[in-house]
Amino acid sequence: MKKHIIANIKMNQTPEESKFYLASIISKASALVDKRLTICLPYTSLNLGKMMLSGTDITLGAQNIAEEEEGLLTGEISGRMLKGCGVKRVIVGHSERRSRFKESGQAINKKIKIALKNGLQVILCVGESLVEKNTLKTVASLTAQIDECLKGLYENELENIIIAYEPVWAIGSGKTASVKDIEYGVKAIRKAVENNFSEKAGKEIEVVYGGSLNGKNIASIYNAEGLNGVLVGGACLDAQAFLRMISKC
Protein backbone atom coordinates (compact mmCIF):
# COMPACT_ATOMS: atom_id res chain seq x y z
CA MET A 1 0.00 0.00 0.00
CA LYS A 2 1.18 3.53 -0.78
CA LYS A 3 2.50 5.47 2.18
CA HIS A 4 1.15 8.84 3.32
CA ILE A 5 2.87 12.17 3.04
CA ILE A 6 0.82 14.78 4.87
CA ALA A 7 1.69 18.47 4.67
CA ASN A 8 0.48 20.66 7.54
CA ILE A 9 0.66 24.28 6.37
CA LYS A 10 -0.40 25.55 9.84
CA MET A 11 -1.12 29.32 10.09
CA ASN A 12 0.67 30.23 6.89
CA GLN A 13 -0.28 31.31 3.34
CA THR A 14 -2.87 33.74 2.06
CA PRO A 15 -5.15 32.32 -0.66
CA GLU A 16 -2.88 33.89 -3.28
CA GLU A 17 0.18 32.23 -1.74
CA SER A 18 -1.68 28.91 -1.55
CA LYS A 19 -2.50 29.25 -5.25
CA PHE A 20 1.17 29.41 -6.23
CA TYR A 21 2.07 26.70 -3.72
CA LEU A 22 -0.53 24.27 -5.03
CA ALA A 23 0.36 25.02 -8.63
CA SER A 24 3.98 24.07 -7.90
CA ILE A 25 2.94 20.81 -6.22
CA ILE A 26 0.42 19.90 -8.92
CA SER A 27 3.01 20.49 -11.67
CA LYS A 28 5.04 17.62 -10.18
CA ALA A 29 2.09 15.37 -9.40
CA SER A 30 3.29 12.70 -11.82
CA ALA A 31 6.32 12.17 -9.57
CA LEU A 32 4.07 11.52 -6.57
CA VAL A 33 1.98 8.65 -7.93
CA ASP A 34 3.60 6.15 -5.58
CA LYS A 35 2.60 8.18 -2.51
CA ARG A 36 -0.65 9.36 -0.93
CA LEU A 37 -0.23 13.11 -0.59
CA THR A 38 -2.51 15.19 1.64
CA ILE A 39 -2.19 18.97 1.97
CA CYS A 40 -3.83 20.52 5.04
CA LEU A 41 -4.48 24.15 4.16
CA PRO A 42 -5.67 27.07 6.33
CA TYR A 43 -9.43 27.61 6.27
CA THR A 44 -9.16 30.65 3.99
CA SER A 45 -7.57 28.52 1.25
CA LEU A 46 -9.87 25.49 1.41
CA ASN A 47 -12.24 26.52 -1.39
CA LEU A 48 -9.24 27.31 -3.57
CA GLY A 49 -7.81 23.89 -2.70
CA LYS A 50 -11.10 22.26 -3.65
CA MET A 51 -10.94 23.81 -7.11
CA MET A 52 -7.24 23.30 -7.77
CA LEU A 53 -6.95 19.75 -6.45
CA SER A 54 -10.06 18.50 -8.23
CA GLY A 55 -9.07 15.81 -10.70
CA THR A 56 -5.71 15.17 -9.02
CA ASP A 57 -4.69 12.37 -6.66
CA ILE A 58 -3.84 14.92 -3.96
CA THR A 59 -6.17 14.93 -0.95
CA LEU A 60 -7.39 18.18 0.59
CA GLY A 61 -7.08 18.35 4.37
CA ALA A 62 -8.02 20.81 7.11
CA GLN A 63 -6.19 21.53 10.36
CA ASN A 64 -8.98 21.45 12.92
CA ILE A 65 -12.70 20.90 13.43
CA ALA A 66 -15.23 22.03 16.05
CA GLU A 67 -16.46 19.54 18.61
CA GLU A 68 -20.09 20.51 17.92
CA GLU A 69 -22.20 20.30 14.75
CA GLU A 70 -23.19 23.99 14.71
CA GLY A 71 -24.22 26.86 16.94
CA LEU A 72 -22.81 29.60 19.15
CA LEU A 73 -19.13 28.91 18.56
CA THR A 74 -17.70 32.10 17.11
CA GLY A 75 -14.59 31.46 15.04
CA GLU A 76 -14.99 27.68 14.86
CA ILE A 77 -15.55 25.54 11.77
CA SER A 78 -17.91 22.59 11.56
CA GLY A 79 -17.62 19.23 9.89
CA ARG A 80 -20.37 20.18 7.46
CA MET A 81 -18.50 23.34 6.52
CA LEU A 82 -15.30 21.41 5.90
CA LYS A 83 -17.17 18.84 3.83
CA GLY A 84 -18.66 21.65 1.76
CA CYS A 85 -15.16 22.95 1.06
CA GLY A 86 -14.13 19.61 -0.40
CA VAL A 87 -12.09 18.51 2.62
CA LYS A 88 -11.45 14.77 2.90
CA ARG A 89 -9.17 14.63 5.95
CA VAL A 90 -8.79 16.71 9.08
CA ILE A 91 -6.06 16.95 11.72
CA VAL A 92 -7.34 16.50 15.27
CA GLY A 93 -5.48 16.77 18.57
CA HIS A 94 -2.28 18.41 17.38
CA SER A 95 -0.02 19.20 20.33
CA GLU A 96 -0.21 22.91 19.51
CA ARG A 97 -3.98 22.71 19.98
CA ARG A 98 -3.62 20.70 23.17
CA SER A 99 -1.06 23.02 24.76
CA ARG A 100 -2.05 26.48 23.50
CA PHE A 101 -5.81 26.01 23.34
CA LYS A 102 -6.08 23.53 26.22
CA GLU A 103 -7.88 20.88 24.19
CA SER A 104 -8.62 17.87 26.35
CA GLY A 105 -8.77 14.24 25.32
CA GLN A 106 -12.52 14.39 25.85
CA ALA A 107 -12.84 17.31 23.42
CA ILE A 108 -10.63 15.54 20.88
CA ASN A 109 -12.81 12.44 21.19
CA LYS A 110 -15.86 14.58 20.35
CA LYS A 111 -14.08 16.10 17.37
CA ILE A 112 -13.19 12.66 16.02
CA LYS A 113 -16.81 11.54 16.26
CA ILE A 114 -18.04 14.72 14.56
CA ALA A 115 -15.49 14.29 11.75
CA LEU A 116 -16.45 10.65 11.17
CA LYS A 117 -20.16 11.52 11.25
CA ASN A 118 -19.52 14.00 8.44
CA GLY A 119 -17.60 11.49 6.33
CA LEU A 120 -14.17 12.96 7.03
CA GLN A 121 -11.05 10.92 7.65
CA VAL A 122 -9.18 11.82 10.83
CA ILE A 123 -5.47 12.40 11.39
CA LEU A 124 -5.20 12.01 15.17
CA CYS A 125 -2.01 13.40 16.71
CA VAL A 126 -0.55 11.87 19.86
CA GLY A 127 2.85 12.24 21.49
CA GLU A 128 4.72 12.39 24.77
CA SER A 129 6.41 15.39 26.36
CA LEU A 130 10.15 15.59 27.02
CA VAL A 131 9.54 15.05 30.74
CA GLU A 132 7.50 11.93 29.98
CA LYS A 133 10.22 10.65 27.66
CA ASN A 134 12.97 11.26 30.20
CA THR A 135 11.01 9.60 33.01
CA LEU A 136 10.25 6.53 30.86
CA LYS A 137 6.53 7.32 30.60
CA THR A 138 6.26 7.33 26.81
CA VAL A 139 4.14 4.16 26.68
CA ALA A 140 1.88 5.29 29.53
CA SER A 141 1.35 8.70 27.91
CA LEU A 142 0.59 7.34 24.44
CA THR A 143 -1.70 4.65 25.87
CA ALA A 144 -3.68 7.19 27.90
CA GLN A 145 -4.12 9.46 24.87
CA ILE A 146 -5.26 6.58 22.65
CA ASP A 147 -7.65 5.29 25.33
CA GLU A 148 -9.31 8.68 25.77
CA CYS A 149 -9.35 9.87 22.17
CA LEU A 150 -10.74 6.65 20.68
CA LYS A 151 -13.24 5.97 23.46
CA GLY A 152 -16.65 4.85 22.23
CA LEU A 153 -15.60 4.21 18.62
CA TYR A 154 -16.40 1.05 16.69
CA GLU A 155 -13.54 -0.96 15.28
CA ASN A 156 -14.68 -0.49 11.69
CA GLU A 157 -14.36 3.29 12.15
CA LEU A 158 -10.60 2.90 12.51
CA GLU A 159 -10.47 2.51 8.73
CA ASN A 160 -10.94 6.27 8.59
CA ILE A 161 -8.38 7.17 11.23
CA ILE A 162 -4.66 7.76 10.77
CA ILE A 163 -2.66 8.17 13.97
CA ALA A 164 0.20 10.66 13.77
CA TYR A 165 2.94 9.97 16.29
CA GLU A 166 4.34 13.42 17.04
CA PRO A 167 6.58 13.54 20.12
CA VAL A 168 5.85 16.94 21.66
CA TRP A 169 9.56 17.48 22.30
CA ALA A 170 10.34 17.10 18.58
CA ILE A 171 7.76 19.47 17.08
CA GLY A 172 9.38 22.66 15.79
CA SER A 173 12.38 22.09 18.05
CA GLY A 174 14.85 20.83 15.49
CA LYS A 175 15.17 17.68 17.62
CA THR A 176 14.10 14.68 15.60
CA ALA A 177 13.28 11.37 17.20
CA SER A 178 15.65 8.57 16.24
CA VAL A 179 14.33 5.67 14.18
CA LYS A 180 14.58 3.58 17.35
CA ASP A 181 12.49 6.13 19.28
CA ILE A 182 9.90 6.20 16.49
CA GLU A 183 9.60 2.44 16.23
CA TYR A 184 9.21 2.26 20.01
CA GLY A 185 6.41 4.84 19.91
CA VAL A 186 4.68 3.16 16.98
CA LYS A 187 4.68 -0.18 18.79
CA ALA A 188 3.15 1.47 21.85
CA ILE A 189 0.43 3.05 19.72
CA ARG A 190 -0.40 -0.20 17.96
CA LYS A 191 -0.51 -2.05 21.29
CA ALA A 192 -2.88 0.55 22.74
CA VAL A 193 -5.18 0.19 19.73
CA GLU A 194 -4.99 -3.60 20.08
CA ASN A 195 -5.96 -3.39 23.76
CA ASN A 196 -8.94 -1.16 22.95
CA PHE A 197 -10.15 -3.09 19.91
CA SER A 198 -8.37 -6.22 18.63
CA GLU A 199 -5.03 -7.60 17.51
CA LYS A 200 -6.15 -7.10 13.91
CA ALA A 201 -6.96 -3.44 14.59
CA GLY A 202 -3.55 -2.88 16.16
CA LYS A 203 -1.82 -4.28 13.10
CA GLU A 204 -3.95 -2.50 10.52
CA ILE A 205 -4.26 1.01 11.97
CA GLU A 206 -2.22 3.46 9.89
CA VAL A 207 0.50 5.32 11.82
CA VAL A 208 2.60 8.20 10.49
CA TYR A 209 5.39 10.21 12.12
CA GLY A 210 5.78 13.96 12.45
CA GLY A 211 8.35 16.15 14.18
CA SER A 212 11.26 18.19 12.77
CA LEU A 213 11.44 16.26 9.52
CA ASN A 214 13.89 17.49 6.89
CA GLY A 215 15.69 16.40 3.74
CA LYS A 216 18.41 14.66 5.71
CA ASN A 217 16.29 12.46 7.94
CA ILE A 218 13.06 11.86 6.03
CA ALA A 219 14.23 8.81 4.05
CA SER A 220 15.31 6.78 7.08
CA ILE A 221 12.20 7.75 9.05
CA TYR A 222 9.87 7.11 6.11
CA ASN A 223 11.16 3.54 6.00
CA ALA A 224 10.98 2.90 9.76
CA GLU A 225 9.38 -0.39 10.74
CA GLY A 226 5.63 -0.24 11.21
CA LEU A 227 5.27 3.28 9.83
CA ASN A 228 2.77 4.21 7.11
CA GLY A 229 4.19 7.61 6.20
CA VAL A 230 5.04 11.05 7.55
CA LEU A 231 3.37 14.31 8.63
CA VAL A 232 5.48 17.31 7.65
CA GLY A 233 5.14 20.73 9.28
CA GLY A 234 7.55 23.62 8.76
CA ALA A 235 9.58 21.79 6.13
CA CYS A 236 6.60 21.69 3.74
CA LEU A 237 6.14 25.45 3.43
CA ASP A 238 8.53 25.93 0.52
CA ALA A 239 6.98 23.92 -2.31
CA GLN A 240 10.21 23.23 -4.20
CA ALA A 241 12.13 22.27 -1.07
CA PHE A 242 9.23 20.05 0.00
CA LEU A 243 9.17 18.31 -3.38
CA ARG A 244 12.93 17.71 -3.20
CA MET A 245 12.51 16.35 0.29
CA ILE A 246 9.77 13.87 -0.48
CA SER A 247 11.55 12.73 -3.64
CA LYS A 248 13.97 11.01 -1.25
CA CYS A 249 11.22 8.79 0.16
XYZ file of C-alpha atoms in Angstrom:
249
model
C 0.000 0.000 0.000
C 1.179 3.529 -0.777
C 2.499 5.472 2.183
C 1.148 8.836 3.316
C 2.873 12.169 3.037
C 0.816 14.777 4.866
C 1.691 18.470 4.666
C 0.480 20.664 7.535
C 0.659 24.278 6.375
C -0.403 25.551 9.837
C -1.117 29.318 10.087
C 0.672 30.231 6.886
C -0.283 31.306 3.345
C -2.868 33.739 2.061
C -5.153 32.317 -0.663
C -2.877 33.891 -3.283
C 0.180 32.230 -1.738
C -1.679 28.914 -1.551
C -2.496 29.254 -5.248
C 1.175 29.410 -6.229
C 2.073 26.696 -3.724
C -0.527 24.265 -5.025
C 0.362 25.024 -8.633
C 3.976 24.065 -7.899
C 2.937 20.815 -6.224
C 0.420 19.901 -8.923
C 3.012 20.485 -11.667
C 5.044 17.625 -10.180
C 2.090 15.375 -9.400
C 3.294 12.703 -11.820
C 6.319 12.172 -9.570
C 4.068 11.521 -6.574
C 1.976 8.653 -7.927
C 3.604 6.147 -5.579
C 2.600 8.183 -2.508
C -0.652 9.363 -0.929
C -0.228 13.108 -0.589
C -2.505 15.194 1.635
C -2.192 18.970 1.971
C -3.826 20.517 5.037
C -4.482 24.146 4.157
C -5.668 27.066 6.326
C -9.427 27.614 6.270
C -9.157 30.648 3.993
C -7.571 28.525 1.251
C -9.866 25.491 1.412
C -12.243 26.520 -1.392
C -9.240 27.305 -3.570
C -7.807 23.894 -2.699
C -11.099 22.257 -3.649
C -10.938 23.807 -7.108
C -7.238 23.299 -7.772
C -6.951 19.752 -6.450
C -10.055 18.502 -8.225
C -9.070 15.810 -10.696
C -5.707 15.169 -9.022
C -4.694 12.375 -6.660
C -3.837 14.921 -3.960
C -6.174 14.927 -0.954
C -7.391 18.175 0.591
C -7.077 18.348 4.366
C -8.016 20.808 7.112
C -6.189 21.527 10.356
C -8.983 21.448 12.919
C -12.699 20.896 13.426
C -15.231 22.034 16.046
C -16.458 19.536 18.614
C -20.095 20.510 17.919
C -22.203 20.301 14.754
C -23.186 23.991 14.713
C -24.224 26.857 16.941
C -22.814 29.597 19.149
C -19.133 28.906 18.558
C -17.699 32.100 17.108
C -14.589 31.464 15.044
C -14.992 27.678 14.859
C -15.550 25.538 11.769
C -17.912 22.587 11.559
C -17.615 19.227 9.891
C -20.373 20.176 7.465
C -18.503 23.343 6.521
C -15.297 21.409 5.898
C -17.170 18.839 3.834
C -18.662 21.649 1.760
C -15.160 22.955 1.058
C -14.130 19.608 -0.395
C -12.093 18.509 2.620
C -11.451 14.766 2.897
C -9.170 14.626 5.948
C -8.786 16.710 9.084
C -6.063 16.949 11.720
C -7.344 16.495 15.270
C -5.483 16.766 18.573
C -2.283 18.408 17.375
C -0.015 19.201 20.332
C -0.213 22.906 19.505
C -3.978 22.707 19.981
C -3.620 20.695 23.169
C -1.058 23.024 24.756
C -2.051 26.478 23.497
C -5.807 26.014 23.340
C -6.082 23.528 26.217
C -7.883 20.883 24.190
C -8.616 17.868 26.349
C -8.767 14.241 25.324
C -12.520 14.388 25.847
C -12.835 17.307 23.417
C -10.632 15.539 20.884
C -12.814 12.440 21.192
C -15.863 14.576 20.353
C -14.082 16.097 17.365
C -13.192 12.657 16.025
C -16.809 11.541 16.259
C -18.044 14.719 14.558
C -15.492 14.286 11.753
C -16.449 10.654 11.165
C -20.157 11.516 11.255
C -19.520 13.996 8.436
C -17.602 11.486 6.326
C -14.170 12.956 7.030
C -11.046 10.924 7.650
C -9.181 11.825 10.834
C -5.475 12.402 11.385
C -5.201 12.006 15.172
C -2.012 13.397 16.713
C -0.546 11.869 19.856
C 2.848 12.236 21.487
C 4.724 12.386 24.767
C 6.408 15.395 26.364
C 10.154 15.586 27.017
C 9.538 15.047 30.742
C 7.504 11.929 29.984
C 10.219 10.647 27.663
C 12.971 11.264 30.197
C 11.005 9.596 33.005
C 10.248 6.534 30.859
C 6.533 7.323 30.604
C 6.257 7.330 26.806
C 4.145 4.155 26.684
C 1.882 5.289 29.527
C 1.350 8.698 27.912
C 0.587 7.337 24.441
C -1.700 4.655 25.869
C -3.679 7.192 27.898
C -4.118 9.458 24.866
C -5.260 6.581 22.646
C -7.649 5.291 25.325
C -9.311 8.679 25.770
C -9.353 9.865 22.172
C -10.743 6.650 20.684
C -13.243 5.974 23.459
C -16.647 4.853 22.226
C -15.596 4.212 18.625
C -16.397 1.053 16.695
C -13.538 -0.958 15.284
C -14.682 -0.492 11.685
C -14.363 3.291 12.154
C -10.601 2.901 12.512
C -10.469 2.507 8.729
C -10.945 6.269 8.586
C -8.379 7.170 11.229
C -4.660 7.765 10.772
C -2.658 8.166 13.972
C 0.201 10.657 13.774
C 2.945 9.975 16.292
C 4.338 13.424 17.044
C 6.581 13.536 20.118
C 5.853 16.937 21.661
C 9.560 17.484 22.296
C 10.343 17.102 18.577
C 7.762 19.472 17.079
C 9.380 22.656 15.790
C 12.377 22.090 18.055
C 14.846 20.825 15.490
C 15.167 17.681 17.617
C 14.104 14.684 15.604
C 13.281 11.369 17.199
C 15.649 8.569 16.236
C 14.334 5.675 14.185
C 14.581 3.583 17.353
C 12.485 6.133 19.275
C 9.905 6.199 16.492
C 9.597 2.436 16.228
C 9.209 2.264 20.010
C 6.413 4.838 19.910
C 4.684 3.162 16.981
C 4.676 -0.181 18.791
C 3.148 1.474 21.851
C 0.426 3.051 19.721
C -0.401 -0.203 17.964
C -0.507 -2.052 21.293
C -2.875 0.549 22.744
C -5.177 0.187 19.733
C -4.995 -3.597 20.085
C -5.962 -3.395 23.761
C -8.942 -1.163 22.947
C -10.148 -3.089 19.909
C -8.371 -6.217 18.631
C -5.028 -7.600 17.508
C -6.151 -7.104 13.910
C -6.956 -3.441 14.589
C -3.554 -2.876 16.158
C -1.816 -4.277 13.101
C -3.952 -2.503 10.516
C -4.257 1.006 11.966
C -2.216 3.460 9.890
C 0.496 5.319 11.823
C 2.601 8.200 10.493
C 5.388 10.208 12.123
C 5.776 13.962 12.451
C 8.349 16.152 14.181
C 11.263 18.193 12.770
C 11.439 16.257 9.519
C 13.892 17.485 6.893
C 15.686 16.403 3.743
C 18.412 14.658 5.706
C 16.288 12.459 7.941
C 13.059 11.859 6.034
C 14.227 8.809 4.050
C 15.312 6.778 7.081
C 12.204 7.751 9.045
C 9.866 7.108 6.110
C 11.163 3.535 6.000
C 10.979 2.898 9.756
C 9.376 -0.388 10.740
C 5.629 -0.244 11.212
C 5.275 3.279 9.832
C 2.772 4.213 7.114
C 4.193 7.613 6.205
C 5.038 11.054 7.547
C 3.367 14.306 8.627
C 5.484 17.307 7.649
C 5.138 20.734 9.275
C 7.549 23.617 8.761
C 9.580 21.790 6.128
C 6.601 21.691 3.740
C 6.140 25.451 3.426
C 8.533 25.928 0.516
C 6.978 23.922 -2.308
C 10.206 23.231 -4.204
C 12.129 22.268 -1.069
C 9.226 20.050 0.000
C 9.168 18.308 -3.375
C 12.928 17.706 -3.198
C 12.506 16.352 0.292
C 9.772 13.869 -0.476
C 11.546 12.728 -3.642
C 13.968 11.013 -1.247
C 11.220 8.794 0.162
